[in-house]
Short mmCIF file of C-alpha atoms in Angstrom, two decimals:
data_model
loop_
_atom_site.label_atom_id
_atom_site.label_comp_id
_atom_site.label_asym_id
_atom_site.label_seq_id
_atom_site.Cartn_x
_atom_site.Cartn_y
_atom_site.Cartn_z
CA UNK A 99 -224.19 25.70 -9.44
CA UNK A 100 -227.19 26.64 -7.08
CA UNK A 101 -230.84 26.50 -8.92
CA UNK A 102 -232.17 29.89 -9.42
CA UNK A 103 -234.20 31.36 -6.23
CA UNK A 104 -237.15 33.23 -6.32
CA UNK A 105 -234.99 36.10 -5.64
CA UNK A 106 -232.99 35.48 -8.43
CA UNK A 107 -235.90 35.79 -10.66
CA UNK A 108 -237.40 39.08 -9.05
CA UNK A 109 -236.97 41.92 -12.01
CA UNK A 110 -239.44 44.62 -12.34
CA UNK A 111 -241.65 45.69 -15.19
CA UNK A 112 -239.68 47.21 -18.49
CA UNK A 113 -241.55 50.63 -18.32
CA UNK A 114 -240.45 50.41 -14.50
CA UNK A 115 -236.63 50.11 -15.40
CA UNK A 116 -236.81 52.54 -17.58
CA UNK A 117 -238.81 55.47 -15.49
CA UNK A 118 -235.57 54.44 -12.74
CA UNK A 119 -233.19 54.80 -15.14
CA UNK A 120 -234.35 58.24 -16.47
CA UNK A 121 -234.74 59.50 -12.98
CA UNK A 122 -231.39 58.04 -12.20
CA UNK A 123 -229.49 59.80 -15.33
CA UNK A 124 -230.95 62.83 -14.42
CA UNK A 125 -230.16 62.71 -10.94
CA UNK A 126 -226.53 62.33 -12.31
CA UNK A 127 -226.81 65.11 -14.29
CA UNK A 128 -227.58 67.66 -11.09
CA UNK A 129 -231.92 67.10 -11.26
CA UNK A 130 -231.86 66.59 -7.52
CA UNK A 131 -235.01 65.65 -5.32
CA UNK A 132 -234.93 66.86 -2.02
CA UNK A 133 -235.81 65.01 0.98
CA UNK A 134 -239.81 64.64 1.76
CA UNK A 135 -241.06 67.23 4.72
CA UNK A 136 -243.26 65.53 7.63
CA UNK A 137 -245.28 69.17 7.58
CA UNK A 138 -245.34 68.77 3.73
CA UNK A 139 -246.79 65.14 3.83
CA UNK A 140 -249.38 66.62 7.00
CA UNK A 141 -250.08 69.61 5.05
CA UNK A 142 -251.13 67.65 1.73
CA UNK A 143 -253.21 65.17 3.68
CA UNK A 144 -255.39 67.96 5.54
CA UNK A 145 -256.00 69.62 1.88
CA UNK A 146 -256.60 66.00 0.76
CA UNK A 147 -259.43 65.27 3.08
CA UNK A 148 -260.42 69.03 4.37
CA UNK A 149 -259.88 67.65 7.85
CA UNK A 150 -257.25 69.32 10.24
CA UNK A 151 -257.94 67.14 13.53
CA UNK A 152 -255.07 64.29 14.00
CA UNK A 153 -256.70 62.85 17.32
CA UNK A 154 -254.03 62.11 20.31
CA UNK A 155 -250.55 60.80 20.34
CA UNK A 156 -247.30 62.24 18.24
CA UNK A 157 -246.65 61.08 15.21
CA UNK A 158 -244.44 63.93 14.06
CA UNK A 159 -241.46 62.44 15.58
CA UNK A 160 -241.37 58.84 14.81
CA UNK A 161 -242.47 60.53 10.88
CA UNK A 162 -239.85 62.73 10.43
CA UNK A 163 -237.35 59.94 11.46
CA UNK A 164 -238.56 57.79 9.12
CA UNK A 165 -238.06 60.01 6.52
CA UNK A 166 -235.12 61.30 7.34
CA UNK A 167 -233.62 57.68 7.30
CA UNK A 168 -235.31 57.14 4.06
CA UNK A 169 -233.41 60.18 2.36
CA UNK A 170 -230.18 58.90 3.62
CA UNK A 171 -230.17 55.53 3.83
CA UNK A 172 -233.00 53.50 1.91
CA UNK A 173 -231.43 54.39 -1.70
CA UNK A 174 -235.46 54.32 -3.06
CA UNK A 175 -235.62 55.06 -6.80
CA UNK A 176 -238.09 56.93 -8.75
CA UNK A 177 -240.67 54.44 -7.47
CA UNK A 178 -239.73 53.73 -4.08
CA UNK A 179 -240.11 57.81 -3.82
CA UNK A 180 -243.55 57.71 -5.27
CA UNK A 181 -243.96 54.16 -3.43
CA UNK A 182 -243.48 55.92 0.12
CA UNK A 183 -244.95 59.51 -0.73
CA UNK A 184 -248.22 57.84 -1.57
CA UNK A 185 -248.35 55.56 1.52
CA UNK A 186 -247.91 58.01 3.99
CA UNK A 187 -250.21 60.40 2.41
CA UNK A 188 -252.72 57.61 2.35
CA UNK A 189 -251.97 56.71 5.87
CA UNK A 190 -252.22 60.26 7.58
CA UNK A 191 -255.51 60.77 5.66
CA UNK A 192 -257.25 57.61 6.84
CA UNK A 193 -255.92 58.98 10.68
CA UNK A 194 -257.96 62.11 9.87
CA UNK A 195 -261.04 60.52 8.17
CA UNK A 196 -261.06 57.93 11.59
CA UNK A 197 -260.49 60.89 14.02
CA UNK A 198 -263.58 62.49 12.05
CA UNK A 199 -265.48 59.34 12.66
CA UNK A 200 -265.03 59.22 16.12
CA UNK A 201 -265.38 62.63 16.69
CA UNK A 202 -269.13 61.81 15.00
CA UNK A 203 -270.20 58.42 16.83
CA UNK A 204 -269.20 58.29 19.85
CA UNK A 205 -270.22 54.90 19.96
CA UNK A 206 -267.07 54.16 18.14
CA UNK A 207 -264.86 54.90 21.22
CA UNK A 208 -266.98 53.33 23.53
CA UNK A 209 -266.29 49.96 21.68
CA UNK A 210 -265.28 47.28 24.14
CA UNK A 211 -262.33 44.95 22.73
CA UNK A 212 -262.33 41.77 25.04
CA UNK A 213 -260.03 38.75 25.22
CA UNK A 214 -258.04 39.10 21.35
CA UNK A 215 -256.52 36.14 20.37
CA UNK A 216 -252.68 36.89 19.18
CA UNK A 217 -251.34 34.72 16.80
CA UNK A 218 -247.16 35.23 17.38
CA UNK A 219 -244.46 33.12 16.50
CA UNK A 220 -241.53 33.64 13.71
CA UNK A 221 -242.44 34.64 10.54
CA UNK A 222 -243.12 32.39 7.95
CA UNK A 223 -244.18 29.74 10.19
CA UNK A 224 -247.83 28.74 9.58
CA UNK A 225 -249.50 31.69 11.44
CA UNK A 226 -250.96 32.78 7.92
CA UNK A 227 -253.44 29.47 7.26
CA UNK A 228 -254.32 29.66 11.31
CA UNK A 229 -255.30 33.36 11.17
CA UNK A 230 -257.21 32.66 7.78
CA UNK A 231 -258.73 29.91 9.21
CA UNK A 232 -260.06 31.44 12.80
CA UNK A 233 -261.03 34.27 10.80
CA UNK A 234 -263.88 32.15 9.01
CA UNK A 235 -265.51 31.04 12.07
CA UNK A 236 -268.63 33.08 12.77
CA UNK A 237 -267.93 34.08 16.04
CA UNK A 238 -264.70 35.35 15.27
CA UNK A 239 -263.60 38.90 13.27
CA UNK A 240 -260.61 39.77 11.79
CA UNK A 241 -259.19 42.75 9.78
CA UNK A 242 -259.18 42.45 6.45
CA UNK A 243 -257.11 44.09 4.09
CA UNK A 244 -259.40 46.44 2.40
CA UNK A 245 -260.85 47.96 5.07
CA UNK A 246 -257.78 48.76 6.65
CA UNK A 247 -256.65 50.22 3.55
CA UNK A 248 -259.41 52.34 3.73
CA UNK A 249 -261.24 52.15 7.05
CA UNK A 250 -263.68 55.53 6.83
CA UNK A 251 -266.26 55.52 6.80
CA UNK A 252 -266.42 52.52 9.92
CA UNK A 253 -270.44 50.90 7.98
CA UNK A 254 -271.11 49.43 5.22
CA UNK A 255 -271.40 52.86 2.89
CA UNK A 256 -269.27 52.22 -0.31
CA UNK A 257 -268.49 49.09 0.61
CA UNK A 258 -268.06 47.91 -2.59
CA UNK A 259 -265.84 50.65 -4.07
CA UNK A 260 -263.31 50.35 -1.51
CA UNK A 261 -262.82 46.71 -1.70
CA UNK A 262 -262.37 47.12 -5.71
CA UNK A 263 -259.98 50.21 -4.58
CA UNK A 264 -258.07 47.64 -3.00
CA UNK A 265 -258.14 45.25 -5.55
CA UNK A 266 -256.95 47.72 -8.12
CA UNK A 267 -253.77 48.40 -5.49
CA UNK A 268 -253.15 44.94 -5.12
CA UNK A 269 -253.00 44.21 -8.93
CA UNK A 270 -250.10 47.36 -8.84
CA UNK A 271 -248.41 45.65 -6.49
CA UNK A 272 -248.36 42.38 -8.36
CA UNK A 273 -247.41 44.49 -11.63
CA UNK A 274 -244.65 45.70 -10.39
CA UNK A 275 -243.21 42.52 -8.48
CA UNK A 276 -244.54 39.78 -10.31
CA UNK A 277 -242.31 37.32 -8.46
CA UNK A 278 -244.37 37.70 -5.31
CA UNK A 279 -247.49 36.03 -5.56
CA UNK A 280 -245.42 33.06 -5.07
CA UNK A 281 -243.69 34.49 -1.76
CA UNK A 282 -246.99 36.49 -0.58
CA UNK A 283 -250.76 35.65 -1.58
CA UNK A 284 -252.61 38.94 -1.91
CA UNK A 285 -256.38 39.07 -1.61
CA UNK A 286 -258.57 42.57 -0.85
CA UNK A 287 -260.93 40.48 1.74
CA UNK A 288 -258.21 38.48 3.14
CA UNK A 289 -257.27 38.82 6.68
CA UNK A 290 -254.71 41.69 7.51
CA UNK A 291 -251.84 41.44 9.89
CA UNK A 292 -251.74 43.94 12.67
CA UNK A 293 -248.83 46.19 11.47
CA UNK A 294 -251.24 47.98 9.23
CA UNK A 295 -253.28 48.84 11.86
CA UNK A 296 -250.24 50.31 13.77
CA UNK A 297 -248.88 52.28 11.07
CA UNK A 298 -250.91 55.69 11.65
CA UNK A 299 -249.04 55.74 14.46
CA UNK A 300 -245.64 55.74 12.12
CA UNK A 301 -244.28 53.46 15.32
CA UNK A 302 -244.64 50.01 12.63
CA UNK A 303 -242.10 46.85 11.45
CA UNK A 304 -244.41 47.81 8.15
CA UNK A 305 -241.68 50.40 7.12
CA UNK A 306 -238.45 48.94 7.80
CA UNK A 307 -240.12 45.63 5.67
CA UNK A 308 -240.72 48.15 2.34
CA UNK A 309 -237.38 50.29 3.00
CA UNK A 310 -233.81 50.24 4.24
CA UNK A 311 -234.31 52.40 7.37
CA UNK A 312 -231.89 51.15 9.77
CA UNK A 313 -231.64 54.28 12.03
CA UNK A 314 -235.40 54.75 11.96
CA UNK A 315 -235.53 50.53 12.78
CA UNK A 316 -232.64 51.50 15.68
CA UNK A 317 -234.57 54.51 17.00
CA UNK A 318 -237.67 52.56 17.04
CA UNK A 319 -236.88 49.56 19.03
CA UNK A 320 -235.78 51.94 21.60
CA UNK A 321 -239.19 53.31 21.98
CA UNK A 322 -242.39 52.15 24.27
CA UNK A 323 -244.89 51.16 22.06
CA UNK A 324 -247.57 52.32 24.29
CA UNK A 325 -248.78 54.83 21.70
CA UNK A 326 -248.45 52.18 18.81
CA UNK A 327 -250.66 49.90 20.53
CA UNK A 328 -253.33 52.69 21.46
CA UNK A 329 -253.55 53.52 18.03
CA UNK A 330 -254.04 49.78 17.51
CA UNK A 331 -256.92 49.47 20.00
CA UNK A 332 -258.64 52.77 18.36
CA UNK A 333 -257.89 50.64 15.03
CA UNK A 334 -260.32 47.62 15.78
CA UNK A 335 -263.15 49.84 17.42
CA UNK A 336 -263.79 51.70 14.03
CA UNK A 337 -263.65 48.17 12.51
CA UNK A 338 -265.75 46.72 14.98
CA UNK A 339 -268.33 49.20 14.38
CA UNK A 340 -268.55 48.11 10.99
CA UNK A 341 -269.04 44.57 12.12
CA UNK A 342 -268.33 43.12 15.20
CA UNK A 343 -267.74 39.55 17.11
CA UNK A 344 -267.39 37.80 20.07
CA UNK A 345 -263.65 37.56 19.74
CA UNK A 346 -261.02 38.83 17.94
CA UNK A 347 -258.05 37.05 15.63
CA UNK A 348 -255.28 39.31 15.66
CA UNK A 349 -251.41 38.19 13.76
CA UNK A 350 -248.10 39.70 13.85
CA UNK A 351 -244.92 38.28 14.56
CA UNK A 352 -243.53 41.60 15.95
CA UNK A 353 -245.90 41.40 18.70
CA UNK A 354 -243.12 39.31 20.39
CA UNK A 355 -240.96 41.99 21.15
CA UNK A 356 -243.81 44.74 22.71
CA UNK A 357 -245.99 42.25 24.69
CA UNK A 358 -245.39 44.54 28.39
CA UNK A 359 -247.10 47.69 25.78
CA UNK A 360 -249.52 44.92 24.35
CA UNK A 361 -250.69 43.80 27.63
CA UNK A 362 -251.16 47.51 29.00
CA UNK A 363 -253.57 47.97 26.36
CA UNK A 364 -255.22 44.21 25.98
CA UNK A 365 -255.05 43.36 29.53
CA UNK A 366 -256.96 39.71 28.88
CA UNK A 367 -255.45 39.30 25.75
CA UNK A 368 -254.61 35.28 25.05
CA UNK A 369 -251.98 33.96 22.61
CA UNK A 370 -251.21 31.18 20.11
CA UNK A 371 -247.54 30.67 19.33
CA UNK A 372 -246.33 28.38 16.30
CA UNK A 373 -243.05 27.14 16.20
CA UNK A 374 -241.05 25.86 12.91
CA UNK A 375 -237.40 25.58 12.24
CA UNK A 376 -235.68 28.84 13.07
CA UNK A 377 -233.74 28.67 9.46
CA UNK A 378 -236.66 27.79 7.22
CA UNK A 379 -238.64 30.82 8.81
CA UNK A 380 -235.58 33.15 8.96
CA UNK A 381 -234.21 32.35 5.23
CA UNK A 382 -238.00 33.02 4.07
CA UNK A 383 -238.88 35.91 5.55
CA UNK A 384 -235.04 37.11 4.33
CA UNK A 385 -236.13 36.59 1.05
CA UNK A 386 -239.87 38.02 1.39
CA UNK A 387 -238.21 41.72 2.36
CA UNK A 388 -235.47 41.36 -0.15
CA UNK A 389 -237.80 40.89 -2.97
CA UNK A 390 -240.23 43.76 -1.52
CA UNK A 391 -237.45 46.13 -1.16
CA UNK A 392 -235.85 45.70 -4.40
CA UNK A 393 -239.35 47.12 -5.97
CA UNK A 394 -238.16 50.13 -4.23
CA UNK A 395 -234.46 50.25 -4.46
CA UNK A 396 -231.74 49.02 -7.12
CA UNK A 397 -229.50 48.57 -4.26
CA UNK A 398 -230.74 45.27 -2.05
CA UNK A 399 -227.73 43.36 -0.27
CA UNK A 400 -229.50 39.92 0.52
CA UNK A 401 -226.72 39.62 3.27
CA UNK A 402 -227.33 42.63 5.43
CA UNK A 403 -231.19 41.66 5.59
CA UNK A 404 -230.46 38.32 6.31
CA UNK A 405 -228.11 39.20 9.43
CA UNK A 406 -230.67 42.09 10.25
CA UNK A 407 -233.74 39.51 10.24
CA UNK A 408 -231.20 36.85 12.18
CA UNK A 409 -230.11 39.18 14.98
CA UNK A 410 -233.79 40.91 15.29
CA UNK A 411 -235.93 37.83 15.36
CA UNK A 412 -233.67 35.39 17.56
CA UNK A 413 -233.52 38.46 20.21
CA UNK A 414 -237.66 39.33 19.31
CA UNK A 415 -238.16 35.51 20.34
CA UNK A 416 -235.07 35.56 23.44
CA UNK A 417 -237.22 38.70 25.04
CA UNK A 418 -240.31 36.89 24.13
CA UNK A 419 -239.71 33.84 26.01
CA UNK A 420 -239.26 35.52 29.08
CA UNK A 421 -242.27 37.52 29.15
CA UNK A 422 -244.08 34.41 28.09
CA UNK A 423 -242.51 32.96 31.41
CA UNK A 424 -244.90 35.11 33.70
CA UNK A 425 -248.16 33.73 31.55
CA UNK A 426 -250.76 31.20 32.97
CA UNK A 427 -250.49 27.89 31.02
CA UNK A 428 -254.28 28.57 30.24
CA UNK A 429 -253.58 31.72 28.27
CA UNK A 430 -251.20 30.67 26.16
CA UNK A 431 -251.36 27.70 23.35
CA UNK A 432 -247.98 26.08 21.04
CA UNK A 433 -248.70 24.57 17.76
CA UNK A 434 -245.88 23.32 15.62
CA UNK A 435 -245.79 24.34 12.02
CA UNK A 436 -246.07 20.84 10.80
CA UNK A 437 -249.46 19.62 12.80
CA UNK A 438 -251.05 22.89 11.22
CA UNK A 439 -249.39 21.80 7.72
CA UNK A 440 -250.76 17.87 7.84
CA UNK A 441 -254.32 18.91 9.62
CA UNK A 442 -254.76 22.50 9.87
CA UNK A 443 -258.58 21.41 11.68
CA UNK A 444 -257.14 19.11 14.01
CA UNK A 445 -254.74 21.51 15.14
CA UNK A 446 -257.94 23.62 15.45
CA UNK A 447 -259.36 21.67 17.39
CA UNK A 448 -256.82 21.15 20.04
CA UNK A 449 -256.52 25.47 20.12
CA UNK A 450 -260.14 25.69 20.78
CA UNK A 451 -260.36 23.30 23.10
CA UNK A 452 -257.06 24.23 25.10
CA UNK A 453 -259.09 27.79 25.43
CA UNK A 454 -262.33 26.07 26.14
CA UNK A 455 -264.09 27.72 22.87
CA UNK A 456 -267.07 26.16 21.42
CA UNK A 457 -266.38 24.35 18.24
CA UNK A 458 -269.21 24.77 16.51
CA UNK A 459 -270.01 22.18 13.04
CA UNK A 460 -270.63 26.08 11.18
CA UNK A 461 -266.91 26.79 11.88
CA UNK A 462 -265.76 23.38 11.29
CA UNK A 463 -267.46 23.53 7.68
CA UNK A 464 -266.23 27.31 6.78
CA UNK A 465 -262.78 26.00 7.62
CA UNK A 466 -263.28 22.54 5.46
CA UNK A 467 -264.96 24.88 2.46
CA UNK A 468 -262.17 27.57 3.16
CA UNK A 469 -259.15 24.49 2.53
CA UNK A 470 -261.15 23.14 -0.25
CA UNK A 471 -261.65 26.02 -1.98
CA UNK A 472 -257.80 27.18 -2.20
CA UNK A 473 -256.57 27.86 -5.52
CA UNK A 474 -253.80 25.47 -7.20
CA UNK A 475 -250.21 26.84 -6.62
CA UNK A 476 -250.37 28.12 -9.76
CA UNK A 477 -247.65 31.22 -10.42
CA UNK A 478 -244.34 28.38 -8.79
CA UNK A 479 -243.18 27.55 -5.63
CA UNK A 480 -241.24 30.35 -2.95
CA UNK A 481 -237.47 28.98 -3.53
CA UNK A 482 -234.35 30.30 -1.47
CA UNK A 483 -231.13 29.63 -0.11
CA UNK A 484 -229.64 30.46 2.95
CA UNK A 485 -225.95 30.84 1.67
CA UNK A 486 -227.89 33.89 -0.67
CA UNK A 487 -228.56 35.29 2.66
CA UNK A 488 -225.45 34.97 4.38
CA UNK A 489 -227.00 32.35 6.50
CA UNK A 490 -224.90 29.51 7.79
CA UNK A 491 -225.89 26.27 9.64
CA UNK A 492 -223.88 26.52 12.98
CA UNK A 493 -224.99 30.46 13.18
CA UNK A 494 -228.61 29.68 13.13
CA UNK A 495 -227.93 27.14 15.81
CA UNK A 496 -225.91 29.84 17.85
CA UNK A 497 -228.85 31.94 17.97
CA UNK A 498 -231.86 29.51 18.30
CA UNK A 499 -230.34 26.83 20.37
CA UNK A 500 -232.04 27.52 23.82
CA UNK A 501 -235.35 27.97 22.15
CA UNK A 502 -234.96 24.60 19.57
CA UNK A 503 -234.36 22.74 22.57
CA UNK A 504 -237.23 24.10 24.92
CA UNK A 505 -239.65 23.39 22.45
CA UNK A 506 -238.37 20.57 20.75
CA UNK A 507 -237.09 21.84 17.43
CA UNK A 508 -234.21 21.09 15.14
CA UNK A 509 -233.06 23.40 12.27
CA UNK A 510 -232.44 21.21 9.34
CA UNK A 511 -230.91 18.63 12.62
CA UNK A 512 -228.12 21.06 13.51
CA UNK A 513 -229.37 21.06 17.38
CA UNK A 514 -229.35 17.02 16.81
CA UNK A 515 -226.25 16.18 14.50
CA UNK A 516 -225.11 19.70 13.65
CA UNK A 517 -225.32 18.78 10.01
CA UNK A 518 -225.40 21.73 7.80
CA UNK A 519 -229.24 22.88 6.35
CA UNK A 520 -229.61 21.64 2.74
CA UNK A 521 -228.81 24.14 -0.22
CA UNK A 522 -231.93 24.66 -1.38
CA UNK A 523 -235.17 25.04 0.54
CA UNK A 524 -238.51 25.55 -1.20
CA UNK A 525 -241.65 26.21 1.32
CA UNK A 526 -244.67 27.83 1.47
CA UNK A 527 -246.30 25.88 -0.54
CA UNK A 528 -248.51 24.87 2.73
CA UNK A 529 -249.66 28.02 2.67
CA UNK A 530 -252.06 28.47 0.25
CA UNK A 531 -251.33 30.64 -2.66
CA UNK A 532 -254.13 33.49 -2.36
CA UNK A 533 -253.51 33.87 1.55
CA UNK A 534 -252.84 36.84 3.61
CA UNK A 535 -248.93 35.97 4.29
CA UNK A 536 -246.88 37.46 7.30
CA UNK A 537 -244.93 41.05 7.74
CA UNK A 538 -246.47 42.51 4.09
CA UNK A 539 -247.36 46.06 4.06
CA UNK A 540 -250.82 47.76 2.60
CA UNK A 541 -249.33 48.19 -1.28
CA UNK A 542 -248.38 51.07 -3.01
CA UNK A 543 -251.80 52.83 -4.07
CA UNK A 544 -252.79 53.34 -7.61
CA UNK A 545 -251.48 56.69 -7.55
CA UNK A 546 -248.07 55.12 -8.55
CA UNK A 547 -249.17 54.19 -12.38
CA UNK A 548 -249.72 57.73 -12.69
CA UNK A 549 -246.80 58.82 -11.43
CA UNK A 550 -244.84 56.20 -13.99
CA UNK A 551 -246.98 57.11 -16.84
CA UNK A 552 -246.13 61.08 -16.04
CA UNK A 553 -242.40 60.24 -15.46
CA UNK A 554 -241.64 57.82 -18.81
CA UNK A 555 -240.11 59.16 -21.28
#
C-alpha cells in the first residue's frame, strides 16, 4: 500500500461540503442554475465600477467560450460557480478601472518596457525561488500579487488596503484548500506569474488550471496570442507607473508555447530556462491542478489531468525548442533545477554574468536576507505519485527523450537504464514554503464567504 499523497489528503472545509451538498440535492430536485451570460458578467462589472469603456481587443469571444465550456464540461459546484462568477467579475472590472487610468495619464501608455527577462521552463522546476530571488534586487521589478489583483489605481493611493484585500483573499483560498500551502506558498507581496496579467484578455492557462475546460483549452491553443500578450504589455505599464526599474523579471511556463506572439510584442526580450526531470515537474504540477480543481468540482479524475499536463507540456517544450533554435546564445541562459536548489546565488551569479548584468553586493545581500529569512516548512511536505496520475516510467521517456538527452537530463534514469521512477516522490521542499509557486491563479475573492454563509443551510 502507497503512503497517502497530498492529494489524498485534500478535503474541503465542513460548512463547504455541506453548502455543495445542499446545492447538489436541490439541483436533483429540479432547482436548476442556468449557464452564466458574457453580457451578464459585462453588464454587472460596468454597474460595479460606473465605467463603460473596455479599451481595445475582444474579449467577448474567448469569454463566452470559456463559459460555455464551464457550463458543460467543468462540473463546478456551488463554489466553483461562485468561485468563477466572482473572478471574472473582478477581472473585467480591473480592465475598466485600467482603461480609466490610461484614458487619465497618458503617461501610462507611453511607458517604455525594455529587455524583460522571461523565466520559462516546465513547471515545478525551480523558476519560483529564481523569480523571487531577481525580484529582490533593486534594479529589478516584478509583479506582485496584490497589485495585480487589484492594479487601479497604478500609485501608491490605498496602498495599504489593497494589499490587506489581498491578504484577506489569500486566507479564503487557504480556508477552503488547506492542503495547499504545502503544494503552493501564497503571499500578497510575493511575486506574480504572468498569467494573471493575461487574464483580462480571457486568452490565459489561468482558467483551464482552476476548471475543467477542455474545449475552451482546445479553442485556445488554436488562437494567436497577439492580443493576450498586448494586454500583457498594457499590464506592466500601469504597474510600472506605480514603480518602475531598469529591468523586468517576468515567469510563466506557458510562455513556451507563444514565444513568435511574445517576441512581436517584447522584441528584445531575453530568457532563462531551467530544466529538471520531466516526471518530477509533470507529476507535481498534475497534482497542483488536481488539488485546485477539486475546490471547485466533486468530480477530479487525477488521470485525465495527468495525460492532459503530459501531452500539453512535452509538445509546449517540443515547439519551444525549436523557436529557441533561431535565438543568439547571448539571449538565452539554462540553469538546472539542482544548481539553483544547492546555491540558488551561485546560480545567480553565473545568470547575471552570462547577460553581463552588474552584480551589485545590495542584490547579493537582499538575496542572502531573502534565503535566510524563509519560513520553516511548517504545514508538511508536497507528496505524490505518478501511478495516481496515470503516469508511467517508459511514457515519460517517450515524450521527453529528445529534450533529456539535449540537455543532459534523466527522469528518475529511464533515458540512462530505463528503470522505472520510484513510487513515491516528495519535492518542493526547495522551494520555500511562503513563495509565489508556478501556474496558480489570483484566488477566489472574499465575496465567496458570503456567498457560503447566504447559501448554508
Amino acid at each position: 500500500m502507497r503512503a497517502p499523497t497530498t492529494l489524498d489528503e485534500t478535503r474541503l472545509p465542513l460548512p463547504v461540503r455541506v453548502a455543495n451538498r445542499l446545492a447538489g440535492w436541490l439541483q436533483k430536485r429540479g432547482a436548476r442554475h442556468g449557464p452564466l451570460e458574457a453580457t451578464n458578467l459585462i453588464d454587472i462589472a460596468r454597474h460595479r465600477t460606473g465605467l463603460n469603456d473596455f479599451g481595445s481587443g475582444d474579449f467577448f469571444e474567448p469569454l463566452s467560450r470559456l463559459l460555455e465550456s464551464c457550463h458543460l464540461e467543468a462540473r463546478l459546484n456551488l463554489i466553483g460557480r461562485l468561485a468563477l462568477r466572482s473572478d471574472l467579475v473582478r477581472t473585467l472590472s480591473n480592465r475598466l478601472l485600467m482603461e480609466r487610468d490610461r484614458q487619465n495619464d497618458p503617461g501610462i501608455a507611453a511607458a517604455k518596457i525594455t529587455q524583460p527577462l522571461f523565466i520559462v521552463g516546465l513547471p515545478r522546476s525551480g523558476t519560483t525561488l529564481l523569480h523571487t530571488l531577481l525580484s529582490v534586487d533593486p534594479s529589478h521589478r516584478a509583479p506582485l500579487i496584490w497589485e495585480v489583483m487589484s492594479p487601479s489605481p497604478p500609485t501608491t493611493k490605498r496602498m495599504g488596503a489593497r494589499i490587506r484585500h489581498a491578504r484577506r483573499s489569500l486566507a479564503q483560498l487557504r480556508w477552503l484548500a488547506p492542503t495547499f500551502r504545502r503544494v503552493h506558498a501564497l503571499g500578497a507581496e510575493l511575486p506574480q506569474e504572468c498569467i494573471g496579467l493575461m487574464s483580462p484578455s480571457m486568452l490565459s492557462d489561468q482558467f483551464d488550471t482552476m476548471y475543467r475546460v477542455p474545449s475552451y483549452r482546445a479553442w485556445f491553443l488554436k488562437q494567436n496570442l497577439l492580443p493576450a500578450y498586448e494586454y500583457h504589455h498594457r499590464f506592466l505599464q500601469h504597474l510600472q507607473n506605480r514603480g518602475g526599474a531598469h529591468r523586468w523579471i517576468l515567469k510563466a511556463p506557458a510562455h513556451m508555447f507563444a514565444i513568435p506572439a511574445l517576441l512581436e510584442v517584447y522584441p528584445d526580450a531575453v530568457f532563462v530556462q531551467v530544466h529538471r526531470d520531466p516526471l518530477d515537474a509533470i507529476v507535481s504540477v498534475s497534482s497542483l491542478i488536481s488539488i485546485l480543481r477539486s475546490v471547485f468540482s466533486e468530480k477530479v479524475d487525477p488521470c485525465e489531468v495527468g495525460r492532459d499536463a503530459l501531452r500539453y507540456w512535452s509538445e509546449t517544450l517540443a515547439v519551444f525548442l525549436q523557436q529557441r533554435d533561431r535565438f543568439s546564445s547571448d539571449r538565452i541562459f539554462d540553469l538546472n533545477y539542482n544548481d539553483i536548489r544547492q546555491d540558488p546565488i551561485a546560480a545567480a551569479k553565473r545568470l547575471y554574468a552570462h547577460f553581463a548584468w552588474e552584480f551589485t553586493n545590495e542584490a547579493e545581500d537582499r538575496m542572502r536576507s531573502t534565503l535566510a529569512n524563509q519560513p520553516r516548512v511548517e504545514n508538511g511536505f508536497h507528496c505524490y505519485n505518478a501511478s495516481q496520475f496515470g503516469l508511467e516510467s517508459e511514457t515519460a521517456k517517450s515524450h521527453f527523450a529528445n529534450y533529456c538527452q539535449r540537455f543532459g537530463l534523466t527522469t528518475k534514469g529511464l533515458i540512462a537504464s530505463g528503470a522505472p521512477a520510484p513510487e513515491m516522490l516528495t519535492t518542493d521542499s526547495s522551494e520555500p514554503e511562503k513563495e509565489q509557486v508556478a501556474v496558480v491563479p489570483p484566488p477566489p475573492s472574499t465575496e465567496i464567504r458570503g456567498g457560503l454563509e447566504a447559501a448554508a443551510p
